[in-house]
């Protein structure tokens, strides 16, 4: 007997309705707990295939609608979470668009070790962090050390310990499966900074105060190639490189010494089109956005992202005003070429043109 209004039929209907409501409730609760942007820990078809990016976007949109529908009163903190989540959504969306346009088909490609060589692993929090120098990376390393249990607090980790004795593992040190599995299921974090500002910050840090590595290794060849009539002592120490000389080196296709991670574009350091980060933070809002990451990976409540600057703490932090001052030492052609050098970073991370005359 197949009657739609049999007692059994309506029982099934009620059960389904109940299950549906429960699912909705679970989704809303999950959403509130995890934030919008966190990558769902579902398995994707292939370990190197990141085709779940598209569906993630849909999931995110659905979640947002759910939240808006649910009449939960949104407090200040929730408003902030929602705003940050929307920002993440639009940053990821833009990056995907740029990647599809400039590197179509890259998402299905295998990941090679060198493409994850700047990525640090924190297994307890299931976090991957791609190191971008001059965009808060020392403090990120401190935070990873605390998360991993090798330090009790970020306060007492000196700069050198954060970089050279941090006991952090890089993703490239795992085998193929270890790499793929982490890329698939961990929260992948990238923090970027306005490219010219990052460049000026690197220049000031490496060339304007004594440095036993950058002066001999980069300063010497730069002075000897780009400075007419260099003094013997400048040639010997490599100290006193000017910003203009530094830019000449950077833009030279036959540069006398290779690039360095401090001035390498993020697009090359962190392979954002290939790795499809779950979180794209900006140095300009470092603390707020980094704390959002920490809360979402379930970091201890007393761990917040540190606000201190430890290298040359007396020097003023590189601002847009300082950046403009350095770039005003260049002529229009040099500025344009420097912009071209970082063009993809400007595009992928949505930074406006830093000078009106650039195209
Ligand atoms: C947070 O609290 C725990 C336990 O109370 C303590 O061991 C740890 O050092 C604290 N961490 C920070 C970063 O203060
Ligand atoms: C280098 O020194 C020579 C001789 O002192 C001088 O004629 C020339 O103008 C100098 N060149 C530059 C670029 O300063
Ligand atoms: C700008 O400086 C470069 C040297 O870096 C020079 O070759 C070029 O002619 C200059 N361009 C203008 C427009 O002055």
mmCIF file of N, CA and C and ligand atoms in Angstrom, residues 146 152-154 300 302-304, ligand 1:
data_model
loop_
_atom_site.group_PDB
_atom_site.id
_atom_site.type_symbol
_atom_site.label_atom_id
_atom_site.label_comp_id
_atom_site.label_asym_id
_atom_site.label_seq_id
_atom_site.Cartn_x
_atom_site.Cartn_y
_atom_site.Cartn_z
ATOM 1 N N UNK A 146 55.336 29.141 20.164
ATOM 2 C CA UNK A 146 54.460 28.984 21.324
ATOM 3 C C UNK A 146 53.374 27.950 21.025
ATOM 4 N N UNK A 152 57.262 29.266 25.938
ATOM 5 C CA UNK A 152 56.090 29.481 26.782
ATOM 6 C C UNK A 152 55.366 30.765 26.409
ATOM 7 N N UNK A 153 56.143 31.753 25.951
ATOM 8 C CA UNK A 153 55.528 33.021 25.612
ATOM 9 C C UNK A 153 56.344 33.702 24.524
ATOM 10 N N UNK A 154 55.689 34.531 23.720
ATOM 11 C CA UNK A 154 56.388 35.199 22.618
ATOM 12 C C UNK A 154 57.337 36.280 23.123
ATOM 13 N N UNK A 300 45.553 28.934 22.475
ATOM 14 C CA UNK A 300 45.192 29.272 23.856
ATOM 15 C C UNK A 300 44.741 30.734 23.950
ATOM 16 N N UNK A 302 45.211 33.002 25.989
ATOM 17 C CA UNK A 302 46.163 34.046 26.408
ATOM 18 C C UNK A 302 47.267 34.280 25.369
ATOM 19 N N UNK A 303 47.199 33.620 24.251
ATOM 20 C CA UNK A 303 48.190 33.870 23.204
ATOM 21 C C UNK A 303 47.636 34.865 22.194
ATOM 22 N N UNK A 304 48.204 36.055 22.185
ATOM 23 C CA UNK A 304 47.816 37.044 21.181
ATOM 24 C C UNK A 304 49.033 37.392 20.356
HETATM 25 C C1 LIG B 1 49.015 30.823 29.006
HETATM 26 O O1 LIG B 1 48.586 30.129 30.118
HETATM 27 C C2 LIG B 1 49.259 28.902 30.347
HETATM 28 C C3 LIG B 1 48.590 28.159 31.468
HETATM 29 O O2 LIG B 1 48.030 29.042 32.402
HETATM 30 C C4 LIG B 1 50.722 29.210 30.646
HETATM 31 O O3 LIG B 1 51.435 28.013 30.867
HETATM 32 C C5 LIG B 1 51.310 29.905 29.440
HETATM 33 O O4 LIG B 1 52.637 30.272 29.680
HETATM 34 C C6 LIG B 1 50.495 31.142 29.075
HETATM 35 N N1 LIG B 1 50.944 31.599 27.804
HETATM 36 C C7 LIG B 1 51.222 32.852 27.530
HETATM 37 C C8 LIG B 1 51.587 33.167 26.123
HETATM 38 O O5 LIG B 1 51.193 33.730 28.374
#
